Coordinates of C-alpha atoms in Angstrom, one line a residue:
M4 CA 201.4 350.4 169.3
L5 CA 198.0 348.5 169.7
P6 CA 198.3 345.3 172.4
V7 CA 198.4 342.5 170.2
T8 CA 195.9 339.4 171.2
H9 CA 196.7 335.9 169.1
V10 CA 194.1 333.9 167.8
L11 CA 196.4 331.4 165.5
P12 CA 195.6 328.1 163.9
L13 CA 199.2 327.3 163.5
T14 CA 202.1 328.6 165.5
T15 CA 205.3 327.9 167.5
V16 CA 204.6 328.5 171.4
R17 CA 207.8 328.8 173.4
R18 CA 206.9 329.3 177.5
E19 CA 209.4 329.7 180.3
R20 CA 208.1 327.7 183.2
F21 CA 209.7 328.3 186.6
L22 CA 209.7 326.8 189.8
P23 CA 208.8 328.9 192.8
S24 CA 212.4 328.2 194.5
P25 CA 215.2 326.2 193.1
G26 CA 215.0 322.6 192.8
T27 CA 215.3 319.3 190.7
V28 CA 214.9 319.5 187.2
M29 CA 214.1 316.3 185.8
A30 CA 213.6 316.8 182.0
R31 CA 216.6 317.2 179.5
V32 CA 217.0 319.7 176.7
N33 CA 215.6 318.2 173.4
E34 CA 213.3 315.6 175.4
K35 CA 209.6 315.2 174.4
V36 CA 207.3 315.4 177.0
Q37 CA 203.4 314.9 177.6
A38 CA 200.7 317.2 179.4
G39 CA 200.9 315.4 182.5
D40 CA 204.8 314.6 182.8
V41 CA 206.6 316.4 185.8
L42 CA 209.5 318.4 184.5
A43 CA 210.7 319.4 187.9
Q44 CA 210.0 319.7 191.7
A45 CA 211.1 321.7 194.4
E46 CA 210.5 321.6 198.4
P47 CA 209.1 325.1 199.8
P48 CA 210.4 327.1 202.0
A49 CA 210.4 325.9 205.6
R50 CA 208.2 327.3 208.2
H51 CA 209.2 327.6 211.5
Y52 CA 206.7 327.2 214.9
L53 CA 208.2 328.1 218.5
L54 CA 206.4 325.8 220.8
D55 CA 205.8 326.2 224.4
M56 CA 205.8 322.8 225.7
A57 CA 206.2 323.6 229.5
R58 CA 202.7 325.2 228.8
A59 CA 201.5 322.6 227.1
L60 CA 202.3 319.9 229.2
G61 CA 201.6 321.9 232.7
V62 CA 204.8 321.5 233.7
A63 CA 207.9 323.9 234.8
E64 CA 210.4 324.8 232.2
K65 CA 213.2 322.6 233.5
E66 CA 211.0 319.7 233.9
A67 CA 209.8 319.8 230.0
A68 CA 212.6 318.3 228.3
R69 CA 212.4 314.9 230.3
Y70 CA 209.0 314.4 228.5
L71 CA 210.3 315.2 225.1
R72 CA 209.6 311.9 222.6
H73 CA 211.2 312.7 219.7
Q74 CA 215.0 313.9 219.1
P75 CA 216.0 317.0 217.0
G76 CA 216.3 316.2 213.5
E77 CA 213.9 312.8 213.6
R78 CA 211.1 313.6 211.0
V79 CA 207.2 313.3 212.6
D80 CA 204.2 313.5 210.8
S81 CA 200.9 316.1 211.7
G82 CA 199.6 315.2 214.8
D83 CA 202.2 312.9 216.2
I84 CA 203.4 313.2 219.7
L85 CA 206.2 315.7 220.3
A86 CA 205.9 315.5 224.0
G87 CA 204.2 313.5 227.1
P88 CA 201.2 312.9 227.7
V89 CA 201.4 314.4 231.6
G90 CA 199.2 314.0 234.5
L91 CA 195.9 312.5 234.9
A92 CA 194.7 314.9 231.9
R93 CA 197.2 313.2 229.8
R94 CA 198.3 316.5 228.5
T95 CA 200.6 316.2 225.1
L96 CA 202.4 318.7 222.7
R97 CA 201.7 317.5 219.0
A98 CA 203.5 318.4 215.8
P99 CA 201.6 321.2 213.8
A100 CA 202.5 319.6 210.4
A101 CA 205.0 316.9 209.1
G102 CA 208.7 317.9 209.8
Q103 CA 211.3 317.8 212.7
I104 CA 212.4 319.3 216.2
V105 CA 215.3 322.0 215.5
N106 CA 215.9 323.1 218.9
V107 CA 214.9 322.5 222.4
H108 CA 215.5 325.4 225.1
D109 CA 214.0 326.6 228.3
G110 CA 210.8 324.5 227.8
R111 CA 210.4 325.5 224.2
V112 CA 210.4 323.5 220.7
L113 CA 211.4 324.9 217.6
F114 CA 209.9 323.0 215.2
Q115 CA 210.5 322.8 211.3
A116 CA 207.8 322.1 209.0
H117 CA 208.3 320.2 205.7
G118 CA 205.8 321.5 202.9
D119 CA 204.7 319.0 200.2
L120 CA 206.9 318.8 197.3
V121 CA 206.3 321.5 194.4
S122 CA 205.8 319.6 191.0
L123 CA 206.1 321.6 187.6
K124 CA 204.2 319.9 185.0
A125 CA 204.4 320.5 181.4
E126 CA 200.6 321.1 180.8
Y127 CA 201.0 320.5 177.1
S128 CA 202.8 318.2 174.9
G129 CA 206.2 319.7 173.5
V130 CA 209.6 319.5 173.4
V131 CA 212.1 320.7 176.2
V132 CA 214.6 323.4 174.3
A133 CA 216.2 324.7 177.4
T134 CA 216.9 324.6 181.1
D135 CA 219.0 325.9 183.9
G136 CA 219.1 322.5 185.7
V137 CA 217.5 324.0 188.8
Q138 CA 214.5 326.3 188.4
S139 CA 213.5 327.2 185.0
I140 CA 212.4 325.3 181.8
T141 CA 211.5 326.2 178.3
L142 CA 208.8 324.4 176.5
E143 CA 208.4 324.6 172.7
A144 CA 205.0 323.2 170.6
T145 CA 203.6 323.4 167.2
A146 CA 200.0 324.5 168.3
A147 CA 197.0 326.4 167.8
L148 CA 196.6 329.5 170.3
V149 CA 194.2 331.4 171.7
Q150 CA 194.6 334.4 174.1
A151 CA 192.1 335.5 176.2
A152 CA 191.3 338.7 178.4
W153 CA 190.7 337.2 181.7
G154 CA 191.7 334.2 183.7
N155 CA 191.1 333.1 187.5
G156 CA 194.4 331.9 187.8
H157 CA 194.0 328.2 187.8
Q158 CA 196.0 325.7 184.9
D159 CA 194.8 322.5 183.5
H160 CA 194.4 320.1 180.5
G161 CA 192.1 317.8 178.6
V162 CA 190.1 317.4 175.8
L163 CA 188.5 320.2 174.4
R164 CA 184.6 320.1 173.8
V165 CA 181.9 322.2 172.8
T166 CA 178.9 323.2 174.3
G167 CA 175.6 325.0 172.9
N168 CA 174.8 326.3 169.7
G169 CA 177.3 328.5 168.8
P170 CA 179.6 332.3 169.9
S171 CA 176.3 333.9 171.3
D172 CA 174.8 331.0 173.0
R173 CA 174.6 331.1 177.0
L174 CA 175.7 328.2 178.7
K175 CA 172.8 326.3 180.4
T176 CA 172.9 323.0 182.6
D177 CA 170.6 321.5 180.0
D178 CA 173.6 321.3 177.8
L179 CA 176.2 319.9 180.1
D180 CA 175.8 315.9 180.8
I181 CA 177.9 312.9 181.9
N182 CA 179.8 312.8 178.4
L183 CA 181.7 315.8 179.2
R184 CA 182.9 314.7 182.2
G185 CA 186.8 315.6 182.3
A186 CA 186.7 318.1 179.3
V187 CA 187.4 321.7 178.9
L188 CA 184.7 323.5 177.9
V189 CA 184.1 325.8 175.0
A190 CA 180.7 328.2 175.4
G191 CA 179.5 331.3 174.0
M192 CA 179.1 333.2 177.5
C193 CA 177.9 332.5 181.3
L194 CA 175.6 334.6 182.9
H195 CA 174.2 332.5 185.9
S196 CA 175.9 330.7 188.5
A197 CA 174.0 327.0 188.2
P198 CA 175.9 325.8 185.0
L199 CA 179.2 326.8 186.8
H200 CA 178.1 324.4 189.8
Q201 CA 177.2 321.7 187.0
V202 CA 180.8 322.2 185.3
T203 CA 182.3 321.4 188.7
E204 CA 179.9 318.5 189.1
L205 CA 181.2 317.0 186.3
S206 CA 184.8 317.8 187.1
C207 CA 185.6 319.3 184.0
R208 CA 189.2 320.3 183.6
G209 CA 188.3 324.0 182.4
L210 CA 185.9 326.3 180.9
V211 CA 186.6 328.9 177.9
L212 CA 183.7 331.5 177.6
G213 CA 183.3 334.3 175.4
G214 CA 181.7 336.9 177.9
L215 CA 181.1 336.4 181.7
A216 CA 178.7 338.2 183.9
S217 CA 180.8 340.3 186.4
E218 CA 178.6 339.3 189.7
L219 CA 179.9 335.7 188.7
I220 CA 183.6 336.9 189.3
P221 CA 183.9 336.2 193.1
I222 CA 182.3 332.3 192.3
V223 CA 184.8 331.9 189.6
R224 CA 187.9 332.8 191.5
R225 CA 186.8 329.9 193.8
L226 CA 186.5 327.2 191.3
S227 CA 189.2 324.4 191.2
Y228 CA 189.4 324.3 187.6
P229 CA 190.6 327.1 184.9
V230 CA 188.0 329.7 183.5
L231 CA 189.3 332.0 180.4
V232 CA 187.1 334.9 179.4
V233 CA 187.8 335.6 175.7
E234 CA 186.2 339.0 175.3
G235 CA 185.2 340.5 178.5
F236 CA 182.6 340.8 181.0
G237 CA 178.8 341.2 180.7
D238 CA 176.5 339.6 177.6
V239 CA 179.4 339.5 175.3
S240 CA 179.7 336.9 172.4
M241 CA 183.0 335.2 171.4
N242 CA 184.6 336.6 168.5
A243 CA 184.1 334.2 165.3
A244 CA 188.0 334.0 164.7
A245 CA 188.7 332.5 168.2
Y246 CA 185.5 330.4 168.4
S247 CA 186.0 329.0 165.0
L248 CA 189.6 327.7 165.8
L249 CA 188.4 326.2 169.3
S250 CA 185.3 324.3 167.8
T251 CA 187.4 323.3 164.8
N252 CA 190.0 321.7 167.6
A253 CA 187.0 320.0 169.6
G254 CA 188.3 316.8 170.1
R255 CA 191.9 317.4 170.9
E256 CA 194.0 318.1 173.8
A257 CA 194.0 321.6 175.1
S258 CA 196.3 323.4 177.9
V259 CA 194.1 326.1 179.5
D260 CA 196.1 328.7 181.5
G261 CA 194.0 331.1 183.3
R262 CA 197.5 332.8 184.9
V263 CA 198.1 336.6 184.5
G264 CA 201.4 337.7 184.5
G265 CA 202.6 340.6 186.9
L266 CA 203.2 344.2 186.1
Y267 CA 206.0 343.8 184.2
S268 CA 205.1 340.4 182.1
S269 CA 203.4 340.0 178.9
Q270 CA 202.0 336.6 180.2
R271 CA 198.1 336.2 178.4
P272 CA 195.6 334.0 179.6
E273 CA 195.2 331.6 176.9
V274 CA 194.6 327.9 175.3
I275 CA 197.1 326.2 173.6
I276 CA 196.4 323.1 171.6
P277 CA 199.3 321.0 170.4
L278 CA 199.5 320.2 166.6
P279 CA 201.2 317.5 165.1
A280 CA 204.2 319.3 163.2
T281 CA 204.5 318.9 159.7
R282 CA 206.5 322.1 158.9
Q283 CA 208.5 324.7 161.0
V284 CA 206.6 327.9 161.8
S285 CA 207.5 330.6 163.7
V286 CA 206.7 332.3 166.8
P287 CA 204.4 335.1 166.7
D288 CA 204.9 338.7 167.0
E289 CA 204.3 340.8 169.8
I290 CA 204.6 344.1 168.3
I291 CA 202.5 344.6 165.1
P292 CA 201.7 348.3 163.6
P293 CA 198.1 349.0 162.9
N294 CA 198.8 349.2 159.0
P295 CA 196.2 348.5 156.3
G296 CA 195.3 344.9 156.1
V297 CA 195.9 343.9 159.8
R298 CA 192.9 342.2 161.4
V299 CA 191.7 343.9 164.7
R300 CA 189.2 343.3 167.2
V301 CA 187.2 346.2 168.7
V302 CA 187.6 345.9 172.8
A303 CA 184.6 348.6 173.6
A304 CA 181.4 349.6 172.7
P305 CA 179.2 350.1 170.6
Y306 CA 181.0 347.0 168.5
H307 CA 182.6 345.4 171.6
G308 CA 183.8 341.8 170.2
A309 CA 183.4 342.7 166.5
V310 CA 186.4 341.4 163.9
G311 CA 187.5 343.6 161.3
V312 CA 190.6 344.7 158.9
V313 CA 191.9 348.1 159.2
R314 CA 191.6 350.1 156.0
E315 CA 193.1 352.8 156.9
V316 CA 194.7 355.1 159.8
L317 CA 193.2 358.5 160.1
Q318 CA 195.8 361.2 160.3
K319 CA 193.5 363.8 161.8
A320 CA 191.4 363.1 165.2
V321 CA 188.1 362.1 164.7
G322 CA 185.2 363.8 166.9
Y323 CA 182.6 360.9 168.5
P324 CA 179.0 361.8 169.6
S325 CA 180.4 361.1 173.4
G326 CA 182.2 364.5 172.6
I327 CA 185.5 362.7 172.4
L328 CA 188.5 363.7 169.9
A329 CA 190.2 360.7 169.2
R330 CA 193.0 359.0 166.7
S331 CA 191.2 356.4 165.1
A332 CA 191.1 354.0 162.2
R333 CA 188.5 353.0 159.4
V334 CA 188.0 349.7 159.9
E335 CA 186.1 347.3 157.6
L336 CA 183.6 345.2 160.5
E337 CA 182.4 341.6 159.7
G338 CA 178.7 341.9 159.5
I339 CA 178.6 345.4 160.1
G340 CA 180.4 347.5 157.6
T341 CA 183.0 350.2 157.5
T342 CA 183.1 352.5 160.2
N343 CA 185.9 354.7 162.3
V344 CA 186.8 353.1 165.7
P345 CA 189.3 355.0 168.1
L346 CA 192.8 353.4 168.2
A347 CA 192.4 353.1 172.3
N348 CA 189.4 350.6 171.6
L349 CA 191.2 348.4 169.0
E350 CA 193.7 345.3 169.5
I351 CA 195.5 343.7 167.0
L352 CA 194.1 340.3 166.3
Q353 CA 196.9 337.8 164.7

C-alpha cells in the first residue's frame, strides 16, 4: 500500500497524548478544553548527586557533618548553602539544584534534585474522550488537517497567517512585520536563514513551509518554535491542496505539531485547525488502495509536489529513461497532463 498523507478540510482528529511518566490527570472525560489548557502534570524522574562535603569544606570526613546546615528531607533551592562556611576562605557546599538531602555518610551527601513539573497541554481545542487517569489522555476535535513530510520536533499553537504571494513564493524578510507577531505563518518555501531569524524576533508560534533548503536544517532544529515542511527539502512549492486549505483558514487558531513518531508510530508532523462542529464526520482512513479516482501526490522528481488523480494502475512494469523498471500508475497531474509515475514515487493525498 502507498503511504497516506491527509489534507482534509473537515475530519475528526483523535490524538492520544502521554505524560513522560505517571502523574496527575486534571481533565475529565467529556470535558471541553482549549488549546492552552493544562490537562495533566507529572514530576520528572529524580536525579541524584553524591557530593563530597569533606573535600568541598577542606575538613576531615568525621568532622564534616557538624557543618551541615540542612537536615535530610528539608527542601532547598538551587545554590542554597548545604554546609559551611569553614575557615578564612569561607568554604561552602551548595545545592546543585532544587531538591533535598537524602543521606549523609562518611563526609558525603546524597542529594536528590527535583525537576520542574512537566505539563501536558491540550494544544488544540477539543473534547476529552478517554483517559487512564494517570498518564494518557485522548482528545478529539472536528478540524481541518494538513500532514507534513518533516518537522523540527516542537509544538505550539497560534492564529494562522499567510505570507507571500502563493505556494511557490519564497519567504522574505520584507514580508515579515510586527502585525505577524505571535502568529503561525504559512509560506511557500524558505531558502535563506535571514527570514528564520526575523520570524524568531517576531516571537511567532510556528512556521509551515512547502520546501526548505537542506542546509538550513541545523538552524531550524535549534529554533524554539515548530517548523513544518509539507513537501520536502530544496526549491519545492507547497502543493495546491495544502496551500489552499491553509490559506482559506487564515485567521483561525491552529496547532502546529512538528514531532515525529518513533519506529513503530504513525505520528506525522501536522497542522490541526479546530472548526465548529456542524455535523459528525468520521476519522480518516490510514490505509487506502491506489484505485482509479484516488488523489495522489508525487514525492520525487521530475514531478515532485504535483497533485493528480490515478486513472489506472498498470499491470506490467514500466521502463523509464534511467533504465529502471517499476510498477506504475497512470496519473492525471494538475497542470501537467496524464503520465506514468512509479508507485514508489506516489503517496495517497486524502
